[in-house]
Amino acid sequence: MTSLRTTRTPRTRIRGLGVATAAAGLLVGLLATGPAAATPDPGDAPVRGTVSSEQAAEARSAIQSGEIPGVDEIVHTDNIKHLVNIPKDALKGTNSDLAFQGKYAFAGNYDGFRIFDISNPAAPKTVAQVLCPGSQNDISVSGDLLFLSTDSSRSDNSCASTSQPATEKSSWEGMKIFDISDIANPKYVAAVETACGSHTHTLVPERRNVYVYVSSYSPNAAFPDCQPPHDGITVIKVPRKAPEKAAITGFPVLFPGEGPDGGGNPGGPTNPGVSKTTGCHDITVLPSKDLAAGACMGDGILFDIKDPERPKVIDQVQDNVNFAFWHSATFNQKANKVVFTDELGGGGAATCNAAVGPNRGANGIYDIVGKGGERDLVFRSYYKIPRHQADTENCVAHNGSLIPVKGKDLMVQAWYQGGVSVWDFTDSRKPREIAYFERGPISATTFAGGGSWSAYYYNGHIYSNDMVKGFDVLKLDDRRTDPAKRVRMDELNVQTQPDYFDDFADD
């Protein structure tokens, strides 16, 4: 078994860092206002704030003692190798999500997207960079089509648009669609405006059409195009041969109920510190099983997508003790478990410390018990990285994917400045980390947002999109994960989970 140790002086797990000052400074300021999405305007500099002199002194002391890496220092377990980092180039905004097709990686950025040729994972080459501002620019691909989410109010739907208040009726937010049949010259072919924009989206691909589930939230009576109640998702139908005819087919209500916000979590003051459910943040579909899992602010849901235009909720769960903002979901291969993430602090707070503890800003592991429409989500345990971070570092559970190994439940996951964690949840009650990669804080004296937004496993390597530092490629060598190297995929959108062993052949 590969030992879990760093490539530098052995690092002490920091159990006390941040305890003395957790009641002051940036962390409490962010958490007191409730969770929010980490969505600076396109092109903005990384989030920066102030920390107390005591917090800064603690961070410097921890670096000097070797408890945490130095500023920008890279550390990792000896079963992970950092192959390469590709810094930002023409697109200066925040790096966001990733998608894959053949020998290409597609990297979202708040200012547009970048396409890499990853034929040689140790030396990716830029194929194209497309300037098209509109946070978050969540990205997916299917065949000759590329999909891009816009969740910031823009003057129009063009790639030359400018920021404009959401209070103006003429403002635009929604989905953009590109033709990538000529990979070096993507062509913008369609746009569909959606209520409250498109924070994220999920593809349900079929032979003739691609259905797009658009997740958005936080309606406001002052926003003409984002009115309450907003208790469902937008469904867009995109004909593959005529994407310019893309159109909304419906708005399925996932949280029916009385009141202005339907039947979702009411949030505070009923459930203090928990986000009120006014839509979904992200959805993961498992088309081979006609299943989807929704991370919907204050709720986690399991639903049936046999009819993709009319999804039906099977079960709905809440965690009003430790979850603040249900952020994303991942099925295991057998579809008898779901990992939900809690983005405590919206990705803009220091939550990986002893004061916050191991159960908040973490993953919740749920077993799926029962059959058909009688299936239930049953909580089993939490998983959070065991490496505490400085109070100058944003850190919380974020985007990850399965590592396809038969008989095992293995996952790689981004934790912002907490780095990239590889962990095993085969035993739902006893998850454990088996590898990690991370950089030291961007600053030891000032809070600065950054780190890995998404970390996904694709065709033998881990790819990470760092918000600030750029595109990283990692190689994982471990007998527990090595069988995954034989699984080769033609396409991967992590929120459209494949059946790795039926959809794709082993080499």
Short mmCIF file of C-alpha atoms in Angstrom, two decimals:
data_model
loop_
_atom_site.label_atom_id
_atom_site.label_comp_id
_atom_site.label_asym_id
_atom_site.label_seq_id
_atom_site.Cartn_x
_atom_site.Cartn_y
_atom_site.Cartn_z
CA MET A 1 0.00 0.00 0.00
CA THR A 2 1.27 3.45 -0.87
CA SER A 3 2.06 5.42 2.25
CA LEU A 4 0.30 8.73 2.81
CA ARG A 5 3.06 11.26 3.28
CA THR A 6 4.18 14.49 1.73
CA THR A 7 7.17 15.13 -0.49
CA ARG A 8 8.61 17.57 2.02
CA THR A 9 9.20 17.56 5.76
CA PRO A 10 6.33 15.48 7.23
CA ARG A 11 3.43 17.77 7.92
CA THR A 12 1.57 17.82 11.21
CA ARG A 13 -2.20 17.81 10.87
CA ILE A 14 -3.16 21.18 12.30
CA ARG A 15 -5.80 20.59 14.96
CA GLY A 16 -5.64 23.98 16.59
CA LEU A 17 -5.06 26.47 13.79
CA GLY A 18 -7.66 29.21 13.85
CA VAL A 19 -9.36 28.23 17.13
CA ALA A 20 -8.31 31.30 19.04
CA THR A 21 -9.54 33.73 16.43
CA ALA A 22 -12.43 31.91 14.79
CA ALA A 23 -14.92 34.24 16.43
CA ALA A 24 -13.42 37.26 14.69
CA GLY A 25 -12.35 38.43 11.26
CA LEU A 26 -13.40 37.31 7.81
CA LEU A 27 -14.84 33.87 8.59
CA VAL A 28 -17.57 35.03 10.91
CA GLY A 29 -18.34 38.01 8.69
CA LEU A 30 -19.07 35.71 5.77
CA LEU A 31 -20.90 32.98 7.65
CA ALA A 32 -23.11 35.43 9.51
CA THR A 33 -24.70 36.53 6.26
CA GLY A 34 -25.38 32.95 5.20
CA PRO A 35 -23.95 30.99 2.29
CA ALA A 36 -23.60 32.60 -1.11
CA ALA A 37 -22.21 31.67 -4.48
CA ALA A 38 -18.59 32.54 -5.19
CA THR A 39 -19.35 34.71 -8.18
CA PRO A 40 -17.20 37.79 -8.65
CA ASP A 41 -17.93 39.74 -11.82
CA PRO A 42 -16.11 38.59 -14.96
CA GLY A 43 -12.54 39.81 -15.10
CA ASP A 44 -12.47 40.77 -11.45
CA ALA A 45 -9.36 40.09 -9.39
CA PRO A 46 -9.48 37.20 -6.89
CA VAL A 47 -11.47 37.83 -3.73
CA ARG A 48 -9.32 39.59 -1.14
CA GLY A 49 -10.10 40.75 2.36
CA THR A 50 -8.52 41.42 5.70
CA VAL A 51 -7.72 39.13 8.58
CA SER A 52 -6.83 40.06 12.10
CA SER A 53 -3.20 40.53 13.11
CA GLU A 54 -3.55 37.47 15.34
CA GLN A 55 -4.82 35.33 12.45
CA ALA A 56 -1.97 36.52 10.23
CA ALA A 57 0.55 35.75 12.99
CA GLU A 58 -0.91 32.25 13.35
CA ALA A 59 -0.59 31.65 9.61
CA ARG A 60 3.04 32.81 9.56
CA SER A 61 3.84 30.66 12.58
CA ALA A 62 2.21 27.60 11.02
CA ILE A 63 4.25 28.07 7.84
CA GLN A 64 7.49 28.50 9.76
CA SER A 65 6.85 25.37 11.83
CA GLY A 66 6.00 23.30 8.76
CA GLU A 67 2.39 22.75 9.84
CA ILE A 68 1.16 24.18 6.54
CA PRO A 69 3.00 24.75 3.26
CA GLY A 70 4.63 28.08 2.58
CA VAL A 71 3.07 30.65 0.30
CA ASP A 72 2.51 28.99 -3.10
CA GLU A 73 4.57 25.96 -2.02
CA ILE A 74 3.34 22.69 -3.54
CA VAL A 75 2.99 19.60 -1.34
CA HIS A 76 1.43 16.24 -2.09
CA THR A 77 1.42 12.60 -1.09
CA ASP A 78 3.99 10.41 -2.76
CA ASN A 79 1.32 8.62 -4.84
CA ILE A 80 0.54 11.84 -6.76
CA LYS A 81 2.85 13.56 -9.21
CA HIS A 82 2.32 17.12 -10.44
CA LEU A 83 3.00 16.95 -14.17
CA VAL A 84 2.40 20.52 -15.30
CA ASN A 85 0.73 23.86 -14.63
CA ILE A 86 -0.51 26.03 -17.50
CA PRO A 87 -1.05 29.61 -16.27
CA LYS A 88 -3.86 31.83 -17.50
CA ASP A 89 -3.25 33.54 -20.80
CA ALA A 90 -5.70 35.77 -22.66
CA LEU A 91 -8.58 35.12 -20.25
CA LYS A 92 -7.77 36.84 -16.97
CA GLY A 93 -10.98 36.06 -15.07
CA THR A 94 -11.63 33.35 -12.51
CA ASN A 95 -11.14 29.80 -13.80
CA SER A 96 -14.21 27.61 -13.25
CA ASP A 97 -15.46 24.21 -14.45
CA LEU A 98 -14.06 21.58 -16.85
CA ALA A 99 -15.41 19.23 -19.52
CA PHE A 100 -13.69 16.67 -21.76
CA GLN A 101 -14.06 15.18 -25.22
CA GLY A 102 -11.57 12.92 -26.96
CA LYS A 103 -8.14 14.47 -26.66
CA TYR A 104 -9.48 17.86 -25.54
CA ALA A 105 -10.15 19.54 -22.22
CA PHE A 106 -12.53 22.50 -22.09
CA ALA A 107 -11.85 24.95 -19.28
CA GLY A 108 -14.41 27.53 -18.22
CA ASN A 109 -13.37 31.01 -17.15
CA TYR A 110 -15.52 33.96 -16.08
CA ASP A 111 -14.27 35.74 -19.22
CA GLY A 112 -14.96 32.84 -21.63
CA PHE A 113 -13.41 29.40 -22.17
CA ARG A 114 -10.15 27.80 -23.22
CA ILE A 115 -9.62 24.54 -25.11
CA PHE A 116 -6.55 22.39 -24.47
CA ASP A 117 -5.17 19.51 -26.51
CA ILE A 118 -4.26 16.96 -23.82
CA SER A 119 -2.94 14.24 -26.14
CA ASN A 120 0.21 14.50 -24.06
CA PRO A 121 -1.10 15.20 -20.53
CA ALA A 122 2.33 16.39 -19.43
CA ALA A 123 2.38 19.09 -22.12
CA PRO A 124 -1.13 20.44 -22.88
CA LYS A 125 -1.37 22.81 -25.83
CA THR A 126 -3.85 25.64 -26.19
CA VAL A 127 -6.13 25.11 -29.19
CA ALA A 128 -8.45 28.07 -28.74
CA GLN A 129 -9.38 30.84 -26.30
CA VAL A 130 -12.82 32.38 -26.63
CA LEU A 131 -13.62 35.71 -24.98
CA CYS A 132 -17.27 35.66 -23.89
CA PRO A 133 -17.75 37.20 -20.43
CA GLY A 134 -20.52 36.01 -18.14
CA SER A 135 -19.98 34.26 -14.83
CA GLN A 136 -19.65 31.44 -14.09
CA ASN A 137 -19.30 30.12 -17.61
CA ASP A 138 -20.07 26.63 -16.37
CA ILE A 139 -19.19 24.45 -19.35
CA SER A 140 -20.29 21.17 -20.99
CA VAL A 141 -19.87 19.49 -24.36
CA SER A 142 -21.90 16.97 -26.34
CA GLY A 143 -20.96 15.96 -29.86
CA ASP A 144 -20.40 19.14 -31.89
CA LEU A 145 -22.05 21.37 -29.28
CA LEU A 146 -20.57 23.31 -26.36
CA PHE A 147 -22.80 24.81 -23.67
CA LEU A 148 -21.95 27.81 -21.49
CA SER A 149 -23.89 29.18 -18.51
CA THR A 150 -24.27 32.91 -17.88
CA ASP A 151 -25.27 33.87 -14.36
CA SER A 152 -24.42 37.56 -14.33
CA SER A 153 -26.70 40.25 -15.63
CA ARG A 154 -25.51 41.37 -19.08
CA SER A 155 -26.46 44.09 -21.54
CA ASP A 156 -27.34 41.47 -24.20
CA ASN A 157 -26.61 37.86 -25.16
CA SER A 158 -23.53 38.60 -27.26
CA CYS A 159 -19.92 37.87 -26.35
CA ALA A 160 -19.33 41.63 -26.42
CA SER A 161 -21.88 42.31 -23.69
CA THR A 162 -21.19 44.41 -20.61
CA SER A 163 -22.41 44.20 -17.02
CA GLN A 164 -25.87 45.64 -16.45
CA PRO A 165 -28.12 45.69 -13.36
CA ALA A 166 -30.62 42.85 -13.02
CA THR A 167 -33.25 45.44 -12.19
CA GLU A 168 -33.32 46.43 -15.87
CA LYS A 169 -35.78 44.43 -17.96
CA SER A 170 -33.45 44.49 -21.00
CA SER A 171 -30.74 42.60 -19.11
CA TRP A 172 -29.90 39.08 -20.26
CA GLU A 173 -28.80 35.87 -18.50
CA GLY A 174 -29.07 32.25 -19.59
CA MET A 175 -27.49 29.59 -21.83
CA LYS A 176 -25.13 30.08 -24.76
CA ILE A 177 -24.48 27.35 -27.33
CA PHE A 178 -21.43 27.00 -29.57
CA ASP A 179 -20.64 24.76 -32.53
CA ILE A 180 -17.24 23.11 -32.00
CA SER A 181 -17.13 20.97 -35.13
CA ASP A 182 -14.07 23.07 -35.99
CA ILE A 183 -12.37 22.77 -32.63
CA ALA A 184 -9.93 25.61 -33.25
CA ASN A 185 -12.71 28.01 -34.26
CA PRO A 186 -15.81 27.63 -32.05
CA LYS A 187 -18.86 29.32 -33.53
CA TYR A 188 -21.53 30.94 -31.34
CA VAL A 189 -24.85 29.64 -32.70
CA ALA A 190 -27.63 30.14 -30.14
CA ALA A 191 -28.71 31.68 -26.87
CA VAL A 192 -31.67 30.99 -24.60
CA GLU A 193 -32.63 33.40 -21.83
CA THR A 194 -33.65 31.67 -18.60
CA ALA A 195 -35.29 32.93 -15.42
CA CYS A 196 -32.64 33.97 -12.88
CA GLY A 197 -29.90 33.11 -15.37
CA SER A 198 -27.93 29.87 -15.43
CA HIS A 199 -25.62 29.36 -12.49
CA THR A 200 -24.89 25.80 -13.59
CA HIS A 201 -26.40 23.41 -16.10
CA THR A 202 -26.60 19.66 -16.68
CA LEU A 203 -26.92 17.81 -19.98
CA VAL A 204 -29.30 14.90 -20.58
CA PRO A 205 -28.11 13.84 -24.05
CA GLU A 206 -30.21 11.84 -26.48
CA ARG A 207 -29.55 10.84 -30.08
CA ARG A 208 -31.45 13.68 -31.75
CA ASN A 209 -31.68 16.22 -28.95
CA VAL A 210 -29.80 17.42 -25.92
CA TYR A 211 -31.89 18.38 -22.93
CA VAL A 212 -30.35 20.98 -20.63
CA TYR A 213 -31.36 21.29 -16.99
CA VAL A 214 -30.64 24.86 -15.94
CA SER A 215 -30.03 25.49 -12.25
CA SER A 216 -30.49 29.01 -10.92
CA TYR A 217 -31.72 30.57 -7.73
CA SER A 218 -32.23 33.64 -5.51
CA PRO A 219 -35.23 35.37 -7.13
CA ASN A 220 -36.00 38.96 -6.21
CA ALA A 221 -39.15 40.97 -6.72
CA ALA A 222 -36.97 43.82 -8.03
CA PHE A 223 -35.59 41.64 -10.86
CA PRO A 224 -38.02 41.54 -13.83
CA ASP A 225 -36.51 38.31 -15.17
CA CYS A 226 -36.05 36.56 -11.82
CA GLN A 227 -39.32 36.70 -9.97
CA PRO A 228 -40.33 34.61 -6.96
CA PRO A 229 -41.38 31.91 -6.54
CA HIS A 230 -38.52 30.09 -8.27
CA ASP A 231 -39.01 26.55 -7.00
CA GLY A 232 -37.86 24.47 -9.96
CA ILE A 233 -35.49 24.20 -12.91
CA THR A 234 -35.63 25.34 -16.52
CA VAL A 235 -35.53 22.61 -19.18
CA ILE A 236 -34.15 23.50 -22.63
CA LYS A 237 -34.42 21.24 -25.67
CA VAL A 238 -31.60 21.59 -28.21
CA PRO A 239 -31.91 19.79 -31.58
CA ARG A 240 -28.44 18.54 -32.49
CA LYS A 241 -28.86 19.28 -36.20
CA ALA A 242 -30.48 22.67 -35.62
CA PRO A 243 -29.14 24.11 -32.34
CA GLU A 244 -30.35 27.56 -33.37
CA LYS A 245 -33.86 26.23 -32.61
CA ALA A 246 -33.00 25.62 -28.94
CA ALA A 247 -35.95 26.57 -26.75
CA ILE A 248 -37.38 26.19 -23.26
CA THR A 249 -39.78 23.27 -22.96
CA GLY A 250 -40.86 23.80 -19.38
CA PHE A 251 -40.14 24.72 -15.78
CA PRO A 252 -40.75 21.62 -13.64
CA VAL A 253 -41.59 22.52 -10.04
CA LEU A 254 -39.44 20.39 -7.74
CA PHE A 255 -40.62 21.93 -4.48
CA PRO A 256 -44.41 22.24 -4.62
CA GLY A 257 -46.05 23.75 -1.57
CA GLU A 258 -47.79 26.73 -0.14
CA GLY A 259 -46.12 30.07 0.41
CA PRO A 260 -43.98 32.36 -1.76
CA ASP A 261 -41.13 29.86 -2.11
CA GLY A 262 -42.95 26.55 -2.44
CA GLY A 263 -42.12 23.51 -0.32
CA GLY A 264 -38.36 23.79 -0.03
CA ASN A 265 -36.31 24.53 3.06
CA PRO A 266 -37.52 27.81 4.61
CA GLY A 267 -34.04 28.64 5.87
CA GLY A 268 -33.69 31.11 8.73
CA PRO A 269 -35.08 31.95 11.19
CA THR A 270 -36.79 28.54 11.13
CA ASN A 271 -33.47 26.86 10.34
CA PRO A 272 -30.72 29.31 11.35
CA GLY A 273 -27.62 29.32 9.18
CA VAL A 274 -29.31 27.28 6.44
CA SER A 275 -30.00 28.66 2.98
CA LYS A 276 -33.65 29.04 1.96
CA THR A 277 -34.43 26.90 -1.08
CA THR A 278 -35.34 29.10 -4.04
CA GLY A 279 -34.08 26.87 -6.84
CA CYS A 280 -31.20 24.44 -7.34
CA HIS A 281 -27.47 25.07 -7.39
CA ASP A 282 -26.42 21.97 -9.32
CA ILE A 283 -27.83 18.70 -10.60
CA THR A 284 -26.07 15.47 -11.51
CA VAL A 285 -27.85 12.99 -13.79
CA LEU A 286 -27.19 9.29 -14.25
CA PRO A 287 -28.94 8.62 -17.58
CA SER A 288 -28.25 4.87 -17.53
CA LYS A 289 -30.42 4.61 -14.41
CA ASP A 290 -32.91 7.39 -15.25
CA LEU A 291 -31.85 9.10 -12.02
CA ALA A 292 -30.79 12.56 -10.98
CA ALA A 293 -29.59 14.07 -7.71
CA GLY A 294 -30.19 17.74 -7.04
CA ALA A 295 -28.22 19.95 -4.67
CA CYS A 296 -30.79 22.66 -4.07
CA MET A 297 -29.60 25.24 -1.55
CA GLY A 298 -31.38 23.96 1.57
CA ASP A 299 -32.40 20.56 0.21
CA GLY A 300 -30.99 17.44 -1.38
CA ILE A 301 -33.30 15.57 -3.76
CA LEU A 302 -33.37 12.32 -5.69
CA PHE A 303 -35.53 12.30 -8.79
CA ASP A 304 -36.60 10.16 -11.75
CA ILE A 305 -35.74 11.51 -15.24
CA LYS A 306 -37.21 8.72 -17.38
CA ASP A 307 -39.14 11.51 -19.07
CA PRO A 308 -36.43 14.19 -19.19
CA GLU A 309 -38.97 16.97 -19.71
CA ARG A 310 -40.96 15.96 -16.65
CA PRO A 311 -38.64 14.90 -13.81
CA LYS A 312 -40.33 13.44 -10.72
CA VAL A 313 -38.98 13.83 -7.19
CA ILE A 314 -38.49 10.50 -5.39
CA ASP A 315 -37.08 11.75 -2.09
CA GLN A 316 -36.16 15.04 -0.46
CA VAL A 317 -33.80 15.44 2.52
CA GLN A 318 -32.45 18.26 4.68
CA ASP A 319 -29.60 18.61 7.16
CA ASN A 320 -30.38 21.61 9.31
CA VAL A 321 -27.54 20.93 11.72
CA ASN A 322 -24.41 20.80 9.55
CA PHE A 323 -25.34 21.76 5.98
CA ALA A 324 -25.60 25.44 5.05
CA PHE A 325 -25.77 25.27 1.23
CA TRP A 326 -26.35 22.06 -0.75
CA HIS A 327 -23.91 22.62 -3.62
CA SER A 328 -23.38 19.52 -5.78
CA ALA A 329 -23.99 15.78 -5.98
CA THR A 330 -22.16 12.66 -7.17
CA PHE A 331 -23.55 9.13 -7.56
CA ASN A 332 -21.38 6.09 -6.99
CA GLN A 333 -21.10 3.57 -9.81
CA LYS A 334 -23.81 1.22 -8.47
CA ALA A 335 -26.22 4.13 -7.98
CA ASN A 336 -26.85 3.12 -4.38
CA LYS A 337 -25.07 6.14 -2.87
CA VAL A 338 -24.98 9.91 -3.38
CA VAL A 339 -22.31 12.28 -2.14
CA PHE A 340 -23.71 15.78 -1.52
CA THR A 341 -21.39 18.72 -0.83
CA ASP A 342 -21.99 21.64 1.50
CA GLU A 343 -20.45 24.89 0.25
CA LEU A 344 -20.39 26.62 3.64
CA GLY A 345 -19.45 30.27 3.14
CA GLY A 346 -20.04 30.12 -0.62
CA GLY A 347 -16.44 29.25 -1.43
CA GLY A 348 -15.22 32.57 -0.10
CA ALA A 349 -14.42 31.73 3.51
CA ALA A 350 -11.83 29.90 5.60
CA THR A 351 -13.83 26.89 6.80
CA CYS A 352 -11.17 24.14 6.88
CA ASN A 353 -10.07 24.71 10.45
CA ALA A 354 -10.65 23.24 13.89
CA ALA A 355 -13.20 25.88 14.85
CA VAL A 356 -15.56 24.93 12.02
CA GLY A 357 -14.85 21.25 12.58
CA PRO A 358 -15.12 18.09 10.47
CA ASN A 359 -18.87 18.07 9.79
CA ARG A 360 -19.52 21.51 8.30
CA GLY A 361 -18.35 22.59 4.84
CA ALA A 362 -18.00 18.87 4.17
CA ASN A 363 -19.50 16.08 2.07
CA GLY A 364 -22.53 14.18 3.27
CA ILE A 365 -22.64 10.54 2.18
CA TYR A 366 -26.12 9.09 1.68
CA ASP A 367 -27.11 5.53 0.84
CA ILE A 368 -30.04 5.03 -1.55
CA VAL A 369 -32.31 2.48 0.10
CA GLY A 370 -35.33 0.81 -1.49
CA LYS A 371 -36.55 0.44 -5.05
CA GLY A 372 -38.33 2.46 -7.72
CA GLY A 373 -40.41 5.33 -6.47
CA GLU A 374 -39.98 4.16 -2.87
CA ARG A 375 -36.25 4.86 -2.69
CA ASP A 376 -34.99 6.91 0.24
CA LEU A 377 -31.81 8.88 0.87
CA VAL A 378 -30.34 7.69 4.19
CA PHE A 379 -27.48 9.64 5.79
CA ARG A 380 -24.37 7.64 6.73
CA SER A 381 -21.43 10.00 7.42
CA TYR A 382 -19.48 13.17 6.60
CA TYR A 383 -16.14 13.50 4.84
CA LYS A 384 -13.90 16.55 5.09
CA ILE A 385 -10.21 16.86 4.31
CA PRO A 386 -8.16 16.21 7.47
CA ARG A 387 -5.61 18.95 6.65
CA HIS A 388 -6.51 22.23 8.30
CA GLN A 389 -5.81 25.40 6.35
CA ALA A 390 -4.84 28.93 7.38
CA ASP A 391 -7.48 31.58 8.05
CA THR A 392 -6.16 33.40 4.96
CA GLU A 393 -7.31 30.53 2.68
CA ASN A 394 -10.77 29.88 1.26
CA CYS A 395 -11.47 26.18 1.63
CA VAL A 396 -14.64 24.09 1.44
CA ALA A 397 -15.98 21.02 -0.39
CA HIS A 398 -16.37 21.66 -4.13
CA ASN A 399 -16.47 19.90 -7.51
CA GLY A 400 -15.21 16.36 -7.99
CA SER A 401 -15.74 13.11 -9.90
CA LEU A 402 -15.59 9.36 -9.50
CA ILE A 403 -12.42 7.44 -10.21
CA PRO A 404 -13.80 4.39 -12.05
CA VAL A 405 -12.69 1.21 -10.25
CA LYS A 406 -15.05 -1.77 -10.15
CA GLY A 407 -16.19 -2.69 -6.67
CA LYS A 408 -14.84 0.51 -5.12
CA ASP A 409 -16.24 3.98 -4.48
CA LEU A 410 -13.36 6.38 -5.08
CA MET A 411 -13.53 10.08 -5.76
CA VAL A 412 -11.25 13.00 -6.55
CA GLN A 413 -12.44 16.41 -5.39
CA ALA A 414 -11.48 20.08 -5.39
CA TRP A 415 -11.38 22.01 -2.11
CA TYR A 416 -10.34 25.46 -3.35
CA GLN A 417 -7.13 26.30 -1.42
CA GLY A 418 -7.51 23.01 0.42
CA GLY A 419 -6.26 21.53 -2.85
CA VAL A 420 -7.22 18.22 -4.46
CA SER A 421 -8.26 15.26 -2.33
CA VAL A 422 -8.57 11.61 -3.41
CA TRP A 423 -10.78 9.66 -1.03
CA ASP A 424 -12.50 6.31 -0.58
CA PHE A 425 -16.16 6.02 0.47
CA THR A 426 -16.64 2.31 -0.28
CA ASP A 427 -17.67 2.04 3.36
CA SER A 428 -20.28 4.79 3.59
CA ARG A 429 -19.74 5.10 7.32
CA LYS A 430 -15.94 5.33 7.22
CA PRO A 431 -14.68 7.51 4.34
CA ARG A 432 -10.95 8.20 4.27
CA GLU A 433 -8.43 10.19 2.27
CA ILE A 434 -5.85 8.21 0.27
CA ALA A 435 -4.01 11.00 -1.55
CA TYR A 436 -3.82 14.77 -1.87
CA PHE A 437 -2.20 17.68 -3.71
CA GLU A 438 -2.23 21.29 -2.59
CA ARG A 439 -0.49 24.62 -2.73
CA GLY A 440 0.28 26.77 0.27
CA PRO A 441 -1.75 29.94 0.85
CA ILE A 442 -1.72 32.69 -1.73
CA SER A 443 -0.97 35.04 1.15
CA ALA A 444 0.01 34.56 4.78
CA THR A 445 -1.22 38.00 5.80
CA THR A 446 -4.30 38.81 3.70
CA PHE A 447 -7.29 36.66 2.81
CA ALA A 448 -7.10 35.86 -0.91
CA GLY A 449 -9.54 33.63 -2.78
CA GLY A 450 -8.19 30.96 -5.10
CA GLY A 451 -7.47 27.25 -5.36
CA SER A 452 -8.93 24.35 -7.27
CA TRP A 453 -12.49 24.94 -8.54
CA SER A 454 -12.86 21.53 -10.19
CA ALA A 455 -10.75 18.38 -10.02
CA TYR A 456 -11.80 15.50 -12.29
CA TYR A 457 -10.42 12.12 -13.34
CA TYR A 458 -10.29 11.57 -17.10
CA ASN A 459 -8.51 8.82 -19.03
CA GLY A 460 -5.78 8.13 -16.50
CA HIS A 461 -5.05 11.61 -15.15
CA ILE A 462 -6.49 14.18 -12.78
CA TYR A 463 -7.17 17.62 -14.25
CA SER A 464 -7.70 20.63 -11.99
CA ASN A 465 -8.78 24.16 -12.89
CA ASP A 466 -7.25 26.49 -10.32
CA MET A 467 -9.15 29.77 -10.04
CA VAL A 468 -5.94 31.80 -9.95
CA LYS A 469 -2.96 29.62 -10.87
CA GLY A 470 -4.34 27.99 -14.01
CA PHE A 471 -4.72 24.46 -15.38
CA ASP A 472 -2.99 21.61 -13.51
CA VAL A 473 -2.41 18.00 -14.54
CA LEU A 474 -1.74 15.34 -11.90
CA LYS A 475 -0.79 11.67 -12.22
CA LEU A 476 -2.07 9.29 -9.57
CA ASP A 477 -0.18 6.01 -9.06
CA ASP A 478 -1.76 3.79 -6.42
CA ARG A 479 -2.77 0.14 -6.54
CA ARG A 480 -6.25 1.12 -5.31
CA THR A 481 -6.87 3.48 -8.22
CA ASP A 482 -4.64 2.00 -10.95
CA PRO A 483 -7.45 -0.14 -12.50
CA ALA A 484 -9.14 3.13 -13.55
CA LYS A 485 -6.32 3.76 -16.01
CA ARG A 486 -7.80 1.07 -18.26
CA VAL A 487 -11.13 2.88 -18.59
CA ARG A 488 -11.09 5.17 -21.61
CA MET A 489 -13.86 7.64 -22.35
CA ASP A 490 -14.80 9.55 -25.47
CA GLU A 491 -16.52 12.34 -23.54
CA LEU A 492 -17.00 13.41 -19.94
CA ASN A 493 -19.26 16.02 -18.42
CA VAL A 494 -19.06 15.17 -14.74
CA GLN A 495 -22.63 16.34 -14.05
CA THR A 496 -23.77 13.84 -16.70
CA GLN A 497 -22.32 10.74 -15.07
CA PRO A 498 -21.57 7.84 -17.39
CA ASP A 499 -22.00 4.21 -16.54
CA TYR A 500 -18.25 3.75 -16.78
CA PHE A 501 -18.32 0.00 -17.36
CA ASP A 502 -21.27 -0.22 -19.77
CA ASP A 503 -20.90 3.00 -21.74
CA PHE A 504 -17.17 2.67 -22.30
CA ALA A 505 -14.94 -0.27 -23.07
CA ASP A 506 -11.80 -1.12 -21.13
CA ASP A 507 -8.60 -1.09 -23.18
#
